[in-house]
XYZ file of C-alpha atoms in Angstrom:
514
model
C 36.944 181.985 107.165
C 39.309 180.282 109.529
C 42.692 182.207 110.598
C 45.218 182.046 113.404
C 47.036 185.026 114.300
C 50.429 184.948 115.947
C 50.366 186.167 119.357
C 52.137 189.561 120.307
C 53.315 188.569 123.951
C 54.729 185.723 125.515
C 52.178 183.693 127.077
C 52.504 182.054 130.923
C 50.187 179.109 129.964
C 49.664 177.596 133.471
C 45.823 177.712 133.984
C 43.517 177.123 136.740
C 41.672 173.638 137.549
C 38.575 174.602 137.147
C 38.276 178.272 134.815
C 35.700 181.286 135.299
C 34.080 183.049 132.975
C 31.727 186.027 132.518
C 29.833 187.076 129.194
C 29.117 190.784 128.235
C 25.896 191.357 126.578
C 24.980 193.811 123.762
C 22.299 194.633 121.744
C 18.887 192.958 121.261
C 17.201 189.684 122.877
C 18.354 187.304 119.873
C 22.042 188.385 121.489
C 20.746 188.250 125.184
C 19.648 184.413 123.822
C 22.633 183.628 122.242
C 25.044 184.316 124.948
C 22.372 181.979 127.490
C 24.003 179.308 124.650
C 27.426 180.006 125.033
C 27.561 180.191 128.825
C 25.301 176.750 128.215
C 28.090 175.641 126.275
C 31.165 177.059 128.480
C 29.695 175.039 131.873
C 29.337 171.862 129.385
C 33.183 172.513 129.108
C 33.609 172.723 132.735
C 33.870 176.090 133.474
C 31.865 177.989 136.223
C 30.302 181.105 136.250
C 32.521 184.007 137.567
C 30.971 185.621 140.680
C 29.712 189.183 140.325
C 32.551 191.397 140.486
C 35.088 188.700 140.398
C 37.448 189.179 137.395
C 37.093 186.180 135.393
C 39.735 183.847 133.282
C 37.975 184.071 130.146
C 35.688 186.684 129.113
C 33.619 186.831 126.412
C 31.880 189.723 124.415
C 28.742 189.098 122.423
C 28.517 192.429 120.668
C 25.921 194.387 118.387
C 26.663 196.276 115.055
C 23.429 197.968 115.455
C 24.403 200.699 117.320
C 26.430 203.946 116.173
C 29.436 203.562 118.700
C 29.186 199.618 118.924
C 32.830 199.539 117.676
C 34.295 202.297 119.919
C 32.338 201.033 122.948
C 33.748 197.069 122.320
C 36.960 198.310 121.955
C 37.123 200.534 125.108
C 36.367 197.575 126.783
C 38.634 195.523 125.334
C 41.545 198.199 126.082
C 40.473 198.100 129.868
C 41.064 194.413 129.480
C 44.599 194.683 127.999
C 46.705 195.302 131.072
C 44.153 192.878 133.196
C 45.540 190.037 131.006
C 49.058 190.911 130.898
C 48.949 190.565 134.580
C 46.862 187.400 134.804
C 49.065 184.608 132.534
C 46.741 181.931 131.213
C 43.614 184.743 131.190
C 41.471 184.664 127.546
C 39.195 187.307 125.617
C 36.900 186.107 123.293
C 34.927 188.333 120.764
C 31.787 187.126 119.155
C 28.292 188.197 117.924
C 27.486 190.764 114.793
C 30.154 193.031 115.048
C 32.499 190.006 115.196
C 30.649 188.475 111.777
C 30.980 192.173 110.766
C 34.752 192.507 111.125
C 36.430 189.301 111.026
C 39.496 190.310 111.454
C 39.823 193.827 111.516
C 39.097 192.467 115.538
C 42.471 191.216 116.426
C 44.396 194.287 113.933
C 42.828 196.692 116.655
C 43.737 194.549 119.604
C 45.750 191.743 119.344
C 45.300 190.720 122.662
C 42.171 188.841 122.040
C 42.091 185.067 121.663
C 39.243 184.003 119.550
C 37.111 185.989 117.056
C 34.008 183.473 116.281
C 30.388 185.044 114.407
C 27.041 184.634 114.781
C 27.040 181.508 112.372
C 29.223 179.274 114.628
C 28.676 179.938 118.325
C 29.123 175.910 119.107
C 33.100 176.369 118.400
C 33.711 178.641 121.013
C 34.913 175.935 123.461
C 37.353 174.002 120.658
C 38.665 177.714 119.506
C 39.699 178.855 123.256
C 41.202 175.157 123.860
C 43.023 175.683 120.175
C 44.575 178.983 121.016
C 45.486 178.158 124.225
C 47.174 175.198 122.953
C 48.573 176.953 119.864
C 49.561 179.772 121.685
C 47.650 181.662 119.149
C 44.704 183.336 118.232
C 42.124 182.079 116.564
C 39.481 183.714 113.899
C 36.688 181.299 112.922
C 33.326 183.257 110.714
C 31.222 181.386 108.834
C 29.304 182.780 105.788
C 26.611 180.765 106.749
C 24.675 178.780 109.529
C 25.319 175.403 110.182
C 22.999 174.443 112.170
C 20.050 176.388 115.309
C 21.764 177.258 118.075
C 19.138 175.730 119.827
C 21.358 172.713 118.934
C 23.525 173.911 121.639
C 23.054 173.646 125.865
C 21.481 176.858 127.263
C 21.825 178.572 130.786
C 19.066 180.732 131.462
C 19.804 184.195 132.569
C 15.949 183.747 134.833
C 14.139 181.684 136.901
C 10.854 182.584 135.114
C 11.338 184.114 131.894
C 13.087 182.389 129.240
C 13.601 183.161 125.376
C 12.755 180.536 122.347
C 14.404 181.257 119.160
C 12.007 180.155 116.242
C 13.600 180.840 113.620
C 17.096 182.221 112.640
C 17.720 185.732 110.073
C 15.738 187.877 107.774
C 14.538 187.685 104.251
C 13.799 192.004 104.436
C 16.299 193.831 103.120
C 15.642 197.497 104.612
C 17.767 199.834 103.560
C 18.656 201.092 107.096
C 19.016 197.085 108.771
C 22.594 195.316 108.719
C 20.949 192.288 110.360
C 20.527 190.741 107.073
C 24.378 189.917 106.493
C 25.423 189.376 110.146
C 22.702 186.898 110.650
C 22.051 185.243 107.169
C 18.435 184.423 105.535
C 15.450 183.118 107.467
C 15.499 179.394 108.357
C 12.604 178.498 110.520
C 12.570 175.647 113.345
C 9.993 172.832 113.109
C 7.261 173.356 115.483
C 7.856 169.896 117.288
C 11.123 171.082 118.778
C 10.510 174.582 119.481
C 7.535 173.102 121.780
C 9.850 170.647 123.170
C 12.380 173.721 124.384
C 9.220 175.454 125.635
C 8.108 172.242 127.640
C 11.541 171.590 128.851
C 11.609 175.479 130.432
C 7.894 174.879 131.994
C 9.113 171.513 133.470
C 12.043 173.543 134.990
C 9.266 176.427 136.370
C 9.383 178.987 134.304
C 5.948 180.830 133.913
C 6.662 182.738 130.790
C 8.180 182.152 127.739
C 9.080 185.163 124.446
C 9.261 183.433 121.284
C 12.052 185.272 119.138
C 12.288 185.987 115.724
C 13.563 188.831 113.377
C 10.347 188.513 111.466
C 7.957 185.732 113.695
C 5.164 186.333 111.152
C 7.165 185.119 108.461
C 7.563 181.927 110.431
C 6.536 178.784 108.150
C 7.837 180.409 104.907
C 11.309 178.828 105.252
C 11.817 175.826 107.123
C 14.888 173.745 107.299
C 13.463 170.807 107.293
C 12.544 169.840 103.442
C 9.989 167.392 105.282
C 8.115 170.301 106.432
C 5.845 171.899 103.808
C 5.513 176.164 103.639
C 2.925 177.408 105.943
C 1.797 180.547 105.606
C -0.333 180.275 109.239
C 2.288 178.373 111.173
C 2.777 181.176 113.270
C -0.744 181.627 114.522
C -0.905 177.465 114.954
C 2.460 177.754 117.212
C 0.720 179.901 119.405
C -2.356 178.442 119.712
C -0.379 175.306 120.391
C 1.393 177.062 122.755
C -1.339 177.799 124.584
C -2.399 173.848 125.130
C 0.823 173.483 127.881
C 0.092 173.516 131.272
C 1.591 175.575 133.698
C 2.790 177.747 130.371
C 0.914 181.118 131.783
C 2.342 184.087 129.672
C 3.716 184.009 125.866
C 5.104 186.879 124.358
C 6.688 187.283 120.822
C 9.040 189.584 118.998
C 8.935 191.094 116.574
C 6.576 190.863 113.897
C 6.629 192.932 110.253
C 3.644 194.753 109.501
C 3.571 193.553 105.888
C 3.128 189.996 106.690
C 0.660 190.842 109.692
C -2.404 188.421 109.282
C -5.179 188.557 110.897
C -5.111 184.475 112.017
C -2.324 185.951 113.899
C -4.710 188.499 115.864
C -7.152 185.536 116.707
C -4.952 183.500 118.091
C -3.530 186.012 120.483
C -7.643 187.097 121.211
C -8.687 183.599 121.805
C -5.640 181.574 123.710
C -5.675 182.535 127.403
C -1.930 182.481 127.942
C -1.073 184.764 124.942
C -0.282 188.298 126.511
C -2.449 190.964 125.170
C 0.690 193.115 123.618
C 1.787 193.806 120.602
C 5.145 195.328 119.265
C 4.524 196.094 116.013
C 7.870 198.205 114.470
C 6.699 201.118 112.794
C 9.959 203.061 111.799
C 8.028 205.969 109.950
C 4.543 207.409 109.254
C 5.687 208.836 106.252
C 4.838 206.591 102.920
C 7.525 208.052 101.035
C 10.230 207.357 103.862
C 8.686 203.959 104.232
C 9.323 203.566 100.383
C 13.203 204.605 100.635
C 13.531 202.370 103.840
C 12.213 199.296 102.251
C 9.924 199.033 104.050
C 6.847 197.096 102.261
C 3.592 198.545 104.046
C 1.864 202.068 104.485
C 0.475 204.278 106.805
C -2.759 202.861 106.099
C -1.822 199.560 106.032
C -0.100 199.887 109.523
C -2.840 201.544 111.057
C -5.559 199.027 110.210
C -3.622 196.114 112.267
C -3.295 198.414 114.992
C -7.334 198.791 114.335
C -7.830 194.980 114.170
C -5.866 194.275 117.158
C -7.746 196.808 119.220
C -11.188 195.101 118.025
C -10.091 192.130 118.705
C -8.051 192.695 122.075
C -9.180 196.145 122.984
C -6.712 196.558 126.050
C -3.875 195.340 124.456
C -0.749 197.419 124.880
C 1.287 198.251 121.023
C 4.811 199.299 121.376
C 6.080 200.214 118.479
C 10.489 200.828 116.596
C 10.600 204.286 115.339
C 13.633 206.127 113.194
C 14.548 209.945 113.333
C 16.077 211.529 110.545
C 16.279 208.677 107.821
C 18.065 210.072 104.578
C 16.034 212.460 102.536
C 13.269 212.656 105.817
C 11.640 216.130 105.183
C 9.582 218.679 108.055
C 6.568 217.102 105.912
C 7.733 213.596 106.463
C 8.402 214.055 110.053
C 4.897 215.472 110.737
C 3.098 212.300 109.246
C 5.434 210.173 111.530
C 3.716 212.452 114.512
C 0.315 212.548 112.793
C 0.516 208.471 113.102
C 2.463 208.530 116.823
C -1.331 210.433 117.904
C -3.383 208.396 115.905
C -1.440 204.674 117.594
C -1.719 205.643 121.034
C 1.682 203.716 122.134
C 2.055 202.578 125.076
C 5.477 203.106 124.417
C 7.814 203.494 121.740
C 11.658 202.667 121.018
C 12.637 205.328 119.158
C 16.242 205.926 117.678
C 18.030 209.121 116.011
C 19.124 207.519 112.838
C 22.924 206.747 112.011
C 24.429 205.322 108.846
C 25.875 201.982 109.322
C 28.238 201.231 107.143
C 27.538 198.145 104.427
C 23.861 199.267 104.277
C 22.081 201.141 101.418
C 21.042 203.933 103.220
C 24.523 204.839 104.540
C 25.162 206.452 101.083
C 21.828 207.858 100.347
C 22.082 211.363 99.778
C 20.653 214.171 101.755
C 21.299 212.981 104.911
C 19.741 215.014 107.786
C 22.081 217.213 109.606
C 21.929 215.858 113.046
C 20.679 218.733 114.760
C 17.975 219.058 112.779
C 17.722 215.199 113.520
C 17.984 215.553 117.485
C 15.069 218.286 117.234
C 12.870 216.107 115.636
C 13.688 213.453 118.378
C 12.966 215.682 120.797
C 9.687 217.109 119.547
C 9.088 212.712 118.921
C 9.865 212.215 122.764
C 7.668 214.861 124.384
C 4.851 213.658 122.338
C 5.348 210.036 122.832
C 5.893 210.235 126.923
C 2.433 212.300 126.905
C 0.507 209.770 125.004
C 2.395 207.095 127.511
C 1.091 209.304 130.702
C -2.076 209.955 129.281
C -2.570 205.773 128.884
C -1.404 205.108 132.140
C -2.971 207.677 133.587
C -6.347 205.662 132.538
C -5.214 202.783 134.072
C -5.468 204.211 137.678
C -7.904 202.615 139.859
C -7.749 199.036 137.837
C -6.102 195.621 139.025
C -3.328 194.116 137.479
C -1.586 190.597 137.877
C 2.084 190.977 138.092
C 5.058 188.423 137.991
C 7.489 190.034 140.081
C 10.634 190.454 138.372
C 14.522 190.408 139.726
C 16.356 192.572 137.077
C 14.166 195.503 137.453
C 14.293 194.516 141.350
C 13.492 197.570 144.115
C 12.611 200.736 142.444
C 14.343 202.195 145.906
C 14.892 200.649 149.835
C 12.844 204.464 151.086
C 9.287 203.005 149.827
C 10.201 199.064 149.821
C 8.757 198.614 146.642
C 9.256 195.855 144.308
C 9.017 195.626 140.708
C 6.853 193.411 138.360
C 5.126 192.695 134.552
C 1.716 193.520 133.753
C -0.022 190.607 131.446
C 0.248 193.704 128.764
C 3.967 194.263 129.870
C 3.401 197.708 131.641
C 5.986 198.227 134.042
C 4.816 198.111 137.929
C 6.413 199.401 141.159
C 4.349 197.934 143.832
C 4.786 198.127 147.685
C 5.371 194.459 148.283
C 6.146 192.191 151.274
C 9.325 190.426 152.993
C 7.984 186.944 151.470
C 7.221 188.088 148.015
C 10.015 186.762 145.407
C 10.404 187.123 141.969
C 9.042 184.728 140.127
C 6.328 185.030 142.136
C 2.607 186.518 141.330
C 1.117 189.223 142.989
C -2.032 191.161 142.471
C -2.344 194.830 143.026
C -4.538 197.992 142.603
C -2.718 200.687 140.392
C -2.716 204.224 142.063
C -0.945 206.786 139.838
C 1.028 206.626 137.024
C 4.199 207.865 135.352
C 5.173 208.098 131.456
C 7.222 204.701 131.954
C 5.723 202.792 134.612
C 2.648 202.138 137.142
C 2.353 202.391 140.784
C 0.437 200.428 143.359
C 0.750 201.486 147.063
C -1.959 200.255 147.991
C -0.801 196.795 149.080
C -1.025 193.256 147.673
C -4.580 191.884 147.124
C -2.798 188.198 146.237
C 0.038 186.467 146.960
C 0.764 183.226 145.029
C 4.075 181.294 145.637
C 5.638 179.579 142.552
C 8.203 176.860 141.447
C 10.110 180.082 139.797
C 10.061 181.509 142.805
C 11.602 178.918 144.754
C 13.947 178.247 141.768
C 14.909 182.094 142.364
C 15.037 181.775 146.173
C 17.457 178.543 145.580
C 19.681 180.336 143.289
C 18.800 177.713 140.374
C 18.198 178.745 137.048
C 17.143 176.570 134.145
C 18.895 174.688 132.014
C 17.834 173.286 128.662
C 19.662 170.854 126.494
C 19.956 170.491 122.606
C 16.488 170.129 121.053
C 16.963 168.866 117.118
C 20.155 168.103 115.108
C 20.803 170.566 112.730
C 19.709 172.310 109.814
C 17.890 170.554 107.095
C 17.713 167.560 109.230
C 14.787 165.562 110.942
C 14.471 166.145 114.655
C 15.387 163.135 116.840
C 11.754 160.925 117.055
C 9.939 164.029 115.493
C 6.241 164.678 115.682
C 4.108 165.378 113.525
C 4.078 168.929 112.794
C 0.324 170.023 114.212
C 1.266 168.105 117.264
C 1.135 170.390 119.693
C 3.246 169.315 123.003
C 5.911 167.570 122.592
C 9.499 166.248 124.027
C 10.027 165.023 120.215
C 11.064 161.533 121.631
C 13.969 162.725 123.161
C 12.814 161.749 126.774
C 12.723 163.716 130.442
C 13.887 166.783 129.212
C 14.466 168.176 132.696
């Protein structure tokens, strides 16, 4: 759908030389990806990142519909905003991501102050819809039922020096009963393999040492590409990885998230036998109960879930699982909560994401009936917490006395200026406060000696063992982050001087990527 909307106040339309801009962030790492494309896109169109703190002539949500209060918490923001933009003539507000796809234009009813509404399907229009309404003098409202083509066919600035995200593949073919992700973000179209590798390549040529690889359902991967050249293949997955692991200077790969009903086990010996795969493992479990799992959709069991976990362990027996969990689905009895506990013991998490369940309106199970009263709901969370944070104690607790690698991280930064320590990943994505050193940066790897433990993270006081400097972090030091330009064309069409699909580095003819 494509609408304009008059505007409800006289616009001053004289705008600065060269615009600012600053992009709000909700919700999970496919919209933490998605807004490194549209500030990719924005600085193609000549704008420049707004200085921290700085207010900004065009600011642009990217919001979830995940989340209970994602609609009151947009719109508070965007009602702090309101008298911000009366006073700055020429200012724009952009609204985009699932709640956007979700609400079309119930978005600009609520506050009319915005200037483009764009969805999840069509994040490349953002520049031509804020030029249009600035033009028009009116609003614009642009969803698309459907995606036109990877947004990996757009420019990307990286949010790190070090860590970057690679989309493989775009929406879900699931449909549980509790998910909305389904009709924000349309059904599953995989990326070829050439040109994911070639956006992987082009972030290790910039210096970036790790790299996620981000799907809704990565295990599906090879069930649905867009490319009619490209036949099915059901062990894609475990050949991008292993491929993955053939690019030098490419030392940590991590992925997200995988479905335990299409966990196989070439997917578990590819992460055992390719050095640069990080032992870890979240594997979503949402319920131990069988009957829960049955009203959720959800196509595996309690047994089923706990033999990967099994495998894994065999195969990679430090590897840290992390694990989704719901509280209080519709119809969740004492009984069902107790086998959701019973499994919690029997998985050992290193640690869990766990959620107090809300209905979200459009899916099935926001009409189910016997819906938990929430109190009885946050009890059950609570009684879910306590256990989970002393199995994560208990685990870390075991880890005292080992050495772990670390790449320091910035985000995370100091954990306080008393102790001077700095903050880093484990290979297995434990959490690390270390007491580090005036030269150490992040990007940067370190080595250290863990000496106690807490339910979220690992200490190591004990000094730095190894120092080694790295292209990240110089990158970081300079201020530079990487950039990556469009890799492939669009959906359903042939990547620019493609390889072959087992090929397993390539810039897909496109040239120096850097």
């Amino acid at each position: 759908m494509s609408v304009e909307a008059p505007r409800h106040q006289a616009t001053d339309m004289s705008v600065p030389a060269v615009r600012s801009y600053s992009v709000r962030t909700y919700g999970c790492q496919m919209n933490v990806h998605d807004s490194e494309r549209i500030a990719g896109l924005l600085e193609d169109a000549g704008y420049v990142a707004a200085a921290d703190g700085d207010d900004a002539d065009l600011v642009v949500f990217n919001t979830c519909a995940v989340r209970e209060n994602a609609d009151n918490k947009l719109y508070g923001n965007l009602s702090h905003l309101a008298p911000v933009k009366e006073a700055r003539p020429g200012m724009q507000i952009a609204v985009g991501g699932c709640l956007a796809q979700k609400d079309k234009d119930v978005v600009l009813k609520r506050a009319p102050w915005v200037d483009v509404v764009f969805g999840t399907h069509n994040i490349g229009s953002l520049p031509v819809l804020l030029e249009r309404a600035r033009h028009n003098e009116e609003a614009q409202v642009e969803i698309l039922d459907s995606l036109d083509r990877f947004p990996s066919t757009l420019p990307a600035r990286r949010d790190s020096a070090y860590s970057g995200w690679v989309s493989i593949s775009v929406g879900c073919n699931n449909t549980c009963t509790f998910c909305i992700v389904p009709s924000l973000r349309g059904k599953e179209v995989d990326r070829r393999p050439g040109d994911i590798l070639a956006e992987v390549q082009a972030l290790v040529d910039q210096g970036v040492l790790e790299v996620t690889l981000l799907g809704q359902n990565v295990n599906a991967y090879g069930m649905s590409f867009a490319d009619p050249a490209v036949p099915r293949d059901r062990g894609a997955f475990a050949d991008l990885l292993r491929a993955c692991g053939t690019i030098e200077g490419l030392e940590r790969v991590r992925f997200t998230s995988p479905h335990p009903a299409e966990f196989t086990d070439d997917v578990i010996e590819a992460m055992a036998q390719t050095p640069n795969i990080c032992p870890q493992l979240h594997m979503p479990l949402q319920s131990g109960s069988d009957r829960v799992l049955r009203a959720m959709r959800r196509s595996y069991r309690q047994s089923k879930y706990l033999g990967i976990l099994d495998r894994v362990r065999e195969a990679m027996p430090h590897a840290a699982i992390t694990t989704d969990i719901i509280v209080g689905f519709p119809g969740e009895t004492e009984e069902d909560f107790a086998e959701t506990l019973s499994v919690v013991e029997k998985a050992r998490f290193s640690s869990a994401f766990t959620f107090q369940y809300s209905p979200r309106p459009g899916t099935p199970a926001a009409t189910m009936a016997d819906q938990v009263p929430p109190e009885v709901v946050t009890e059950r969370y609570q009684r879910l917490i306590a256990l989970q944070e002393r199995i994560c104690l208990e685990a870390n607790t075991e880890l005292v006395g080992s050495d772990a690698e670390l790449l320091v991280s910035a985000g995370e930064g100091r954990k306080n200026s008393e102790t001077g320590r700095m903050t880093g990943r484990a290979r297995d994505g434990r959490l690390v406060h270390f007491r580090g050193a005036p030269d150490i940066r992040p990007g940067d790897v370190v080595t250290v000696t863990i000496t106690d433990a807490a339910p979220h993270h690992l200490i190591a006081d004990s000094g730095v063992h190894s120092h080694r400097r790295t292209r990240a972090g110089d990158a970081h030091e300079a201020g530079t982050k990487p950039t990556t330009p469009p890799v492939g064309v669009g959906l359903g069409m042939p990547t620019i001087g493609a390889t072959a699909v087992d090929a397993p580095v390539s810039a897909c003819g496109m040239g120096d990527l850097t």
